[in-house]
Amino acid sequence: MKKAIMFAVGLFIYAALMWYYLFHGAQTDIPIQLKGSAADPTMFMNEHQLKLSYDFSRIKDWIYFLSVPLEWLIYLLILGFGLSKGMRKLTGGITKFSALHTALYVLLLTFLSWLLTFPLRYYSYTVSKSYGISVQPFKGWMKDSLIDFWVNYAIMAATVIVLYFFIRKFSKRWWLGAWLVSIPFTIFMFFIQPVVIDPLYNKFYPLKNEQLKEKILTLAKKADIPAHNVYEVNMSEKTNALNAYVNGIGSNLRIVLWDTTLDKLKDKEVLFVMAHEMGHYVMNHLYQNLIGAIVLSFFGLWFGSKLYKWFILKWGEKWGLKGPGDLAALPVLLLIFSLLSFAAGPVENMISRKAEHDADRYAIELTKNPEAAVTSFQKLAAEGLSEVNPPGLVKFFLYTHPTMLERISYLQSYQK
């Protein structure tokens, strides 16, 4: 209890320091040479929008930086207070069938974690709503949250059943067997994402604007992309922000436009956004992401197995764990993978930012319309209340894309 209180106090101090850094300590002034340029937010946002953008971005960033150690604290509390051991005993009393026992334990653990993080997620939703980014009623948000819970639970339960099968059968090399099984599973998830998982949250349909659709397909033909359709999704029911993306692999690959993007961007701006997404396809970024996920999981599982063994040896007895094969030790694994994911995040972000910059370059070379490219990014920033030049720590840990300052200034340099 004493250690839990100390950790909670530490979390509070950390949250206060992050708040100070984000709202008072971070240096985010626009470089002098870019003041008055198209990258200067004062040139395309009014004073009210600038204030909203600053406050909204900083609050959302603070929520992220708070949510990560909160997740770690939850796992430690579940272990330290013997809750994991109790859940293992409770679910073991219901059934002796290993797979079902594991599924029930994971359900309890997932629900407990979901419940404990609910206040912060709800706060994040209310912030988006109060700043006019989210337009989704609570009922719709709650529905998405529950879908999220069950999708994550299904994936988690299947993963844990496989993991503990290998841990119990091959105590030293369990990570290798788990990694080999994860390869087809990762490929399968990439393949079904656009056609099975995404439609659980939104409605997808072929682009209604036939003229624009023809322009996009003509652009795709110019890029040697065998595209036959473009999809839009009804995001206006949930948000005022703009976006487009490409996901899936093989025959299930989809290029998708949010209907908010279609409503608020001109055709020439939409074509630049589409060209950017086509750049990801042409440069095989999706397949590179797939390979990257497989390689990363190899090192993550290998290093994670070493840390797992060390954690069990050092604290397993205190937490009432019977050994690495004890299901009650799952929070230890989840804690380790969360720590590793957080540590690897900046490297993944750096690689992603390079890919996004390459896609920007491809798009401008394909469309030859830097003016439309600049105005599309300006509108994306203004409508989503995105901070043009975020704090350094935010970019380092959160940004998978170059900042709007970098993207717009690059397009300006291309224009010259």
Short mmCIF file of C-alpha atoms in Angstrom, two decimals, residues 48-415:
data_model
loop_
_atom_site.label_atom_id
_atom_site.label_comp_id
_atom_site.label_asym_id
_atom_site.label_seq_id
_atom_site.Cartn_x
_atom_site.Cartn_y
_atom_site.Cartn_z
CA HIS A 48 -9.78 32.54 -31.81
CA GLN A 49 -8.69 29.48 -33.81
CA LEU A 50 -5.09 29.96 -32.70
CA LYS A 51 -6.16 30.01 -29.05
CA LEU A 52 -8.36 26.93 -29.50
CA SER A 53 -5.60 25.10 -31.39
CA TYR A 54 -3.05 25.83 -28.66
CA ASP A 55 -5.30 24.78 -25.76
CA PHE A 56 -6.83 21.75 -27.47
CA SER A 57 -3.50 20.35 -28.69
CA ARG A 58 -1.79 20.80 -25.33
CA ILE A 59 -4.63 19.20 -23.34
CA LYS A 60 -4.76 16.19 -25.69
CA ASP A 61 -0.97 15.83 -25.50
CA TRP A 62 -1.11 15.99 -21.71
CA ILE A 63 -3.77 13.26 -21.67
CA TYR A 64 -1.47 11.03 -23.73
CA PHE A 65 1.54 11.60 -21.49
CA LEU A 66 -0.62 10.82 -18.46
CA SER A 67 -2.27 7.71 -19.96
CA VAL A 68 1.00 5.84 -20.56
CA PRO A 69 2.33 5.70 -16.95
CA LEU A 70 -1.26 5.25 -15.75
CA GLU A 71 -1.37 1.98 -17.70
CA TRP A 72 1.87 0.87 -16.03
CA LEU A 73 0.51 1.82 -12.60
CA ILE A 74 -2.64 -0.23 -13.18
CA TYR A 75 -0.62 -3.37 -14.00
CA LEU A 76 1.56 -2.87 -10.93
CA LEU A 77 -1.46 -2.36 -8.66
CA ILE A 78 -3.18 -5.46 -10.05
CA LEU A 79 -0.04 -7.45 -9.24
CA GLY A 80 0.83 -5.76 -5.95
CA PHE A 81 -2.63 -6.07 -4.41
CA GLY A 82 -2.93 -9.73 -5.44
CA LEU A 83 -5.83 -9.05 -7.82
CA SER A 84 -4.20 -11.02 -10.62
CA LYS A 85 -3.70 -14.03 -8.37
CA GLY A 86 -7.32 -13.72 -7.23
CA MET A 87 -8.66 -13.54 -10.80
CA ARG A 88 -6.62 -16.60 -11.75
CA LYS A 89 -8.10 -18.52 -8.80
CA LEU A 90 -11.64 -17.31 -9.50
CA THR A 91 -11.63 -18.21 -13.20
CA GLY A 92 -9.84 -21.50 -12.46
CA GLY A 93 -12.72 -22.43 -10.17
CA ILE A 94 -15.19 -21.98 -13.03
CA THR A 95 -13.44 -24.25 -15.52
CA LYS A 96 -10.36 -26.46 -15.73
CA PHE A 97 -10.28 -26.27 -19.52
CA SER A 98 -7.07 -24.28 -20.15
CA ALA A 99 -8.17 -22.20 -23.15
CA LEU A 100 -11.50 -21.25 -21.54
CA HIS A 101 -9.77 -20.50 -18.23
CA THR A 102 -7.38 -18.17 -20.06
CA ALA A 103 -10.20 -16.48 -21.99
CA LEU A 104 -12.15 -15.82 -18.77
CA TYR A 105 -9.08 -14.48 -16.96
CA VAL A 106 -8.27 -12.17 -19.89
CA LEU A 107 -11.88 -10.97 -19.90
CA LEU A 108 -11.66 -10.00 -16.22
CA LEU A 109 -8.25 -8.35 -16.62
CA THR A 110 -9.29 -6.47 -19.79
CA PHE A 111 -12.51 -5.27 -18.18
CA LEU A 112 -10.71 -4.09 -15.04
CA SER A 113 -8.14 -2.16 -17.10
CA TRP A 114 -10.89 -0.72 -19.32
CA LEU A 115 -12.84 0.40 -16.24
CA LEU A 116 -9.85 2.03 -14.55
CA THR A 117 -8.87 3.96 -17.70
CA PHE A 118 -12.45 4.96 -18.54
CA PRO A 119 -12.37 8.34 -16.69
CA LEU A 120 -9.35 9.54 -18.67
CA ARG A 121 -10.80 8.33 -21.98
CA TYR A 122 -14.10 10.02 -21.17
CA TYR A 123 -12.26 13.23 -20.30
CA SER A 124 -10.49 13.06 -23.67
CA TYR A 125 -13.88 12.68 -25.38
CA THR A 126 -15.37 15.66 -23.52
CA VAL A 127 -12.37 17.82 -24.44
CA SER A 128 -12.81 16.98 -28.14
CA LYS A 129 -16.52 17.70 -27.83
CA SER A 130 -16.09 21.03 -26.04
CA TYR A 131 -13.57 22.25 -28.64
CA GLY A 132 -15.88 21.34 -31.51
CA ILE A 133 -13.72 18.57 -32.97
CA SER A 134 -15.99 15.71 -31.93
CA VAL A 135 -19.69 15.96 -32.79
CA GLN A 136 -20.45 12.43 -31.67
CA PRO A 137 -23.16 12.00 -29.02
CA PHE A 138 -22.19 10.13 -25.88
CA LYS A 139 -24.29 7.15 -26.98
CA GLY A 140 -22.29 6.82 -30.21
CA TRP A 141 -18.98 7.31 -28.44
CA MET A 142 -19.92 4.68 -25.89
CA LYS A 143 -20.91 2.27 -28.66
CA ASP A 144 -17.49 2.70 -30.32
CA SER A 145 -15.81 2.29 -26.94
CA LEU A 146 -17.59 -1.02 -26.36
CA ILE A 147 -16.78 -2.23 -29.88
CA ASP A 148 -13.17 -1.32 -29.14
CA PHE A 149 -13.32 -3.31 -25.92
CA TRP A 150 -14.63 -6.50 -27.57
CA VAL A 151 -12.33 -6.31 -30.60
CA ASN A 152 -9.30 -5.79 -28.36
CA TYR A 153 -10.47 -8.54 -26.03
CA ALA A 154 -10.88 -11.06 -28.87
CA ILE A 155 -7.38 -10.31 -30.17
CA MET A 156 -5.90 -10.30 -26.67
CA ALA A 157 -7.53 -13.60 -25.64
CA ALA A 158 -6.31 -15.39 -28.79
CA THR A 159 -2.82 -13.94 -28.34
CA VAL A 160 -2.56 -14.89 -24.65
CA ILE A 161 -3.79 -18.45 -25.26
CA VAL A 162 -1.03 -18.93 -27.84
CA LEU A 163 1.62 -17.18 -25.72
CA TYR A 164 1.02 -19.27 -22.62
CA PHE A 165 0.86 -22.46 -24.64
CA PHE A 166 4.43 -21.80 -25.79
CA ILE A 167 5.60 -20.52 -22.38
CA ARG A 168 4.44 -23.76 -20.71
CA LYS A 169 5.71 -26.08 -23.45
CA PHE A 170 9.02 -24.38 -24.26
CA SER A 171 10.18 -22.41 -21.24
CA LYS A 172 13.41 -21.13 -22.84
CA ARG A 173 12.46 -20.58 -26.49
CA TRP A 174 8.78 -19.75 -26.12
CA TRP A 175 9.29 -16.34 -27.71
CA LEU A 176 10.47 -17.92 -30.99
CA GLY A 177 7.41 -20.14 -31.36
CA ALA A 178 5.14 -17.22 -30.49
CA TRP A 179 6.88 -15.05 -33.07
CA LEU A 180 6.52 -17.65 -35.84
CA VAL A 181 2.81 -17.95 -35.15
CA SER A 182 2.47 -14.15 -35.03
CA ILE A 183 3.65 -13.79 -38.65
CA PRO A 184 0.56 -15.25 -40.38
CA PHE A 185 -1.64 -13.60 -37.74
CA THR A 186 -0.12 -10.15 -38.43
CA ILE A 187 -0.55 -10.63 -42.19
CA PHE A 188 -4.15 -11.75 -41.63
CA MET A 189 -4.90 -8.67 -39.49
CA PHE A 190 -3.45 -6.34 -42.14
CA PHE A 191 -5.59 -8.11 -44.74
CA ILE A 192 -8.93 -8.03 -42.89
CA GLN A 193 -8.62 -4.57 -41.30
CA PRO A 194 -10.39 -2.62 -44.09
CA VAL A 195 -13.20 -5.12 -44.73
CA VAL A 196 -13.92 -6.61 -41.29
CA ILE A 197 -12.73 -4.34 -38.48
CA ASP A 198 -13.11 -0.81 -39.90
CA PRO A 199 -16.79 -1.33 -40.92
CA LEU A 200 -17.60 -2.12 -37.28
CA TYR A 201 -17.11 1.58 -36.52
CA ASN A 202 -18.23 3.38 -39.69
CA LYS A 203 -20.08 3.01 -42.98
CA PHE A 204 -17.91 2.77 -46.09
CA TYR A 205 -19.23 3.23 -49.62
CA PRO A 206 -17.88 4.09 -53.07
CA LEU A 207 -17.25 7.79 -53.64
CA LYS A 208 -20.56 9.43 -54.58
CA ASN A 209 -19.09 12.36 -56.52
CA GLU A 210 -18.68 10.73 -59.95
CA GLN A 211 -16.74 13.65 -61.44
CA LEU A 212 -14.23 13.67 -58.59
CA LYS A 213 -14.05 9.88 -58.68
CA GLU A 214 -13.12 10.03 -62.37
CA LYS A 215 -10.39 12.60 -61.62
CA ILE A 216 -8.96 10.42 -58.85
CA LEU A 217 -8.98 7.29 -61.04
CA THR A 218 -7.30 9.26 -63.83
CA LEU A 219 -4.63 10.31 -61.32
CA ALA A 220 -4.27 6.67 -60.24
CA LYS A 221 -3.82 5.61 -63.86
CA LYS A 222 -1.12 8.27 -64.23
CA ALA A 223 0.61 6.72 -61.22
CA ASP A 224 0.27 3.19 -62.68
CA ILE A 225 -2.05 2.12 -59.88
CA PRO A 226 -4.69 -0.48 -60.85
CA ALA A 227 -7.45 1.30 -58.89
CA HIS A 228 -11.10 0.64 -59.69
CA ASN A 229 -12.76 2.40 -56.78
CA VAL A 230 -12.32 5.08 -54.13
CA TYR A 231 -14.14 4.89 -50.81
CA GLU A 232 -15.58 7.53 -48.55
CA VAL A 233 -16.59 7.08 -44.94
CA ASN A 234 -19.27 8.93 -42.97
CA MET A 235 -16.98 10.52 -40.36
CA SER A 236 -19.08 13.70 -40.25
CA GLU A 237 -21.32 11.86 -37.77
CA LYS A 238 -18.39 11.87 -35.35
CA THR A 239 -15.94 14.66 -36.10
CA ASN A 240 -15.24 17.93 -37.86
CA ALA A 241 -11.61 16.96 -38.51
CA LEU A 242 -10.36 16.04 -41.98
CA ASN A 243 -8.44 12.94 -43.00
CA ALA A 244 -7.75 10.34 -45.66
CA TYR A 245 -5.80 7.12 -45.46
CA VAL A 246 -4.78 3.92 -47.18
CA ASN A 247 -4.77 0.55 -45.42
CA GLY A 248 -5.03 -3.16 -46.08
CA ILE A 249 -2.92 -5.31 -48.36
CA GLY A 250 -3.48 -7.32 -51.51
CA SER A 251 -7.03 -7.35 -52.88
CA ASN A 252 -8.32 -5.73 -49.68
CA LEU A 253 -6.25 -2.56 -50.03
CA ARG A 254 -8.42 0.55 -49.78
CA ILE A 255 -7.90 4.25 -50.31
CA VAL A 256 -10.41 6.06 -48.10
CA LEU A 257 -11.56 9.67 -47.83
CA TRP A 258 -13.47 11.05 -44.87
CA ASP A 259 -16.65 12.80 -46.01
CA THR A 260 -15.54 15.83 -43.99
CA THR A 261 -12.52 16.08 -46.28
CA LEU A 262 -14.77 15.98 -49.33
CA ASP A 263 -17.04 18.66 -47.87
CA LYS A 264 -14.31 21.12 -46.88
CA LEU A 265 -11.60 20.73 -49.51
CA LYS A 266 -11.74 21.77 -53.15
CA ASP A 267 -11.31 19.09 -55.80
CA LYS A 268 -7.71 20.10 -56.53
CA GLU A 269 -6.91 19.85 -52.81
CA VAL A 270 -8.58 16.44 -52.57
CA LEU A 271 -6.49 15.30 -55.54
CA PHE A 272 -3.30 16.27 -53.70
CA VAL A 273 -4.45 14.34 -50.61
CA MET A 274 -5.28 11.34 -52.81
CA ALA A 275 -1.91 11.59 -54.56
CA HIS A 276 -0.26 11.48 -51.13
CA GLU A 277 -2.11 8.25 -50.31
CA MET A 278 -1.21 6.84 -53.73
CA GLY A 279 2.40 7.60 -52.90
CA HIS A 280 2.17 5.18 -49.98
CA TYR A 281 0.95 2.50 -52.39
CA VAL A 282 3.54 3.19 -55.10
CA MET A 283 6.42 3.23 -52.60
CA ASN A 284 5.18 0.04 -50.90
CA HIS A 285 4.88 1.68 -47.49
CA LEU A 286 2.10 -0.67 -46.40
CA TYR A 287 4.23 -3.74 -47.09
CA GLN A 288 7.17 -2.05 -45.40
CA ASN A 289 4.93 -1.45 -42.36
CA LEU A 290 3.98 -5.12 -42.40
CA ILE A 291 7.61 -6.26 -42.56
CA GLY A 292 8.53 -3.72 -39.91
CA ALA A 293 5.82 -5.04 -37.58
CA ILE A 294 7.10 -8.61 -38.03
CA VAL A 295 10.74 -7.63 -37.43
CA LEU A 296 9.83 -5.48 -34.43
CA SER A 297 7.78 -8.29 -32.89
CA PHE A 298 10.81 -10.61 -33.21
CA PHE A 299 13.04 -8.33 -31.15
CA GLY A 300 10.18 -7.37 -28.83
CA LEU A 301 9.36 -10.98 -27.98
CA TRP A 302 13.03 -11.95 -27.62
CA PHE A 303 13.95 -9.05 -25.33
CA GLY A 304 10.57 -9.25 -23.59
CA SER A 305 11.22 -12.89 -22.70
CA LYS A 306 14.49 -11.90 -20.98
CA LEU A 307 12.79 -9.15 -18.99
CA TYR A 308 9.87 -11.44 -18.14
CA LYS A 309 12.19 -14.05 -16.66
CA TRP A 310 13.98 -11.36 -14.63
CA PHE A 311 10.73 -9.85 -13.33
CA ILE A 312 9.41 -13.27 -12.24
CA LEU A 313 12.66 -14.15 -10.45
CA LYS A 314 12.84 -10.80 -8.66
CA TRP A 315 9.20 -10.15 -7.71
CA GLY A 316 7.24 -13.28 -8.63
CA GLU A 317 7.15 -14.63 -5.07
CA LYS A 318 6.00 -11.30 -3.62
CA TRP A 319 3.19 -11.14 -6.18
CA GLY A 320 2.13 -14.74 -5.52
CA LEU A 321 3.15 -15.99 -8.95
CA LYS A 322 4.02 -19.66 -9.43
CA GLY A 323 6.42 -19.09 -12.31
CA PRO A 324 6.55 -17.88 -15.94
CA GLY A 325 3.72 -20.24 -16.93
CA ASP A 326 1.35 -18.82 -14.30
CA LEU A 327 -1.54 -17.01 -15.97
CA ALA A 328 -1.54 -14.52 -13.09
CA ALA A 329 1.79 -13.25 -14.43
CA LEU A 330 0.09 -11.84 -17.56
CA PRO A 331 0.13 -8.25 -16.21
CA VAL A 332 3.93 -8.58 -16.02
CA LEU A 333 4.07 -9.44 -19.72
CA LEU A 334 1.67 -6.63 -20.60
CA LEU A 335 3.72 -4.17 -18.56
CA ILE A 336 6.93 -5.26 -20.30
CA PHE A 337 5.42 -5.02 -23.80
CA SER A 338 3.95 -1.61 -22.97
CA LEU A 339 7.36 -0.38 -21.80
CA LEU A 340 9.07 -1.75 -24.91
CA SER A 341 6.41 -0.26 -27.18
CA PHE A 342 6.86 3.13 -25.53
CA ALA A 343 10.65 2.90 -25.92
CA ALA A 344 10.38 1.86 -29.59
CA GLY A 345 7.77 4.52 -30.38
CA PRO A 346 10.15 7.40 -31.20
CA VAL A 347 12.10 5.22 -33.66
CA GLU A 348 8.89 4.04 -35.35
CA ASN A 349 7.69 7.65 -35.50
CA MET A 350 10.93 8.79 -37.12
CA ILE A 351 10.62 6.11 -39.81
CA SER A 352 6.96 6.98 -40.33
CA ARG A 353 7.72 10.70 -40.68
CA LYS A 354 10.25 9.88 -43.39
CA ALA A 355 7.64 7.80 -45.26
CA GLU A 356 5.06 10.58 -44.94
CA HIS A 357 7.53 13.15 -46.25
CA ASP A 358 8.29 10.87 -49.21
CA ALA A 359 4.55 10.58 -49.88
CA ASP A 360 4.25 14.39 -49.79
CA ARG A 361 7.08 14.68 -52.30
CA TYR A 362 5.50 12.05 -54.54
CA ALA A 363 2.12 13.82 -54.39
CA ILE A 364 3.50 17.21 -55.36
CA GLU A 365 5.48 15.68 -58.23
CA LEU A 366 2.37 13.86 -59.45
CA THR A 367 -0.09 16.77 -59.18
CA LYS A 368 2.27 19.68 -59.95
CA ASN A 369 0.02 21.94 -57.88
CA PRO A 370 1.91 23.29 -54.84
CA GLU A 371 -0.73 25.96 -54.17
CA ALA A 372 -3.44 23.31 -53.66
CA ALA A 373 -1.05 21.26 -51.54
CA VAL A 374 -0.35 24.21 -49.23
CA THR A 375 -4.00 25.18 -48.83
CA SER A 376 -5.01 21.55 -48.17
CA PHE A 377 -2.56 21.34 -45.25
CA GLN A 378 -3.66 24.72 -43.95
CA LYS A 379 -7.28 23.55 -43.90
CA LEU A 380 -6.34 20.22 -42.31
CA ALA A 381 -4.60 22.12 -39.50
CA ALA A 382 -7.36 24.69 -39.01
CA GLU A 383 -10.27 22.25 -39.07
CA GLY A 384 -8.55 19.75 -36.75
CA LEU A 385 -7.12 22.46 -34.45
CA SER A 386 -3.67 20.94 -35.00
CA GLU A 387 -0.69 22.79 -33.61
CA VAL A 388 1.55 23.81 -36.49
CA ASN A 389 4.78 23.71 -34.46
CA PRO A 390 4.30 21.35 -31.48
CA PRO A 391 6.66 21.00 -28.48
CA GLY A 392 9.75 18.87 -29.06
CA LEU A 393 8.69 16.06 -26.72
CA VAL A 394 5.29 15.85 -28.40
CA LYS A 395 6.84 15.50 -31.83
CA PHE A 396 9.37 12.94 -30.53
CA PHE A 397 6.82 10.66 -28.87
CA LEU A 398 3.61 11.28 -30.82
CA TYR A 399 4.16 12.53 -34.35
CA THR A 400 4.00 9.89 -37.08
CA HIS A 401 3.84 12.70 -39.65
CA PRO A 402 6.09 15.73 -40.11
CA THR A 403 4.70 18.80 -38.38
CA MET A 404 2.50 21.11 -40.43
CA LEU A 405 5.26 23.70 -40.20
CA GLU A 406 7.68 21.28 -41.86
CA ARG A 407 5.19 20.07 -44.46
CA ILE A 408 4.00 23.49 -45.57
CA SER A 409 7.48 25.04 -45.59
CA TYR A 410 8.71 22.10 -47.71
CA LEU A 411 5.91 22.68 -50.22
CA GLN A 412 6.80 26.36 -50.31
CA SER A 413 10.42 25.52 -51.05
CA TYR A 414 9.23 23.22 -53.85
CA GLN A 415 7.06 26.03 -55.17
#
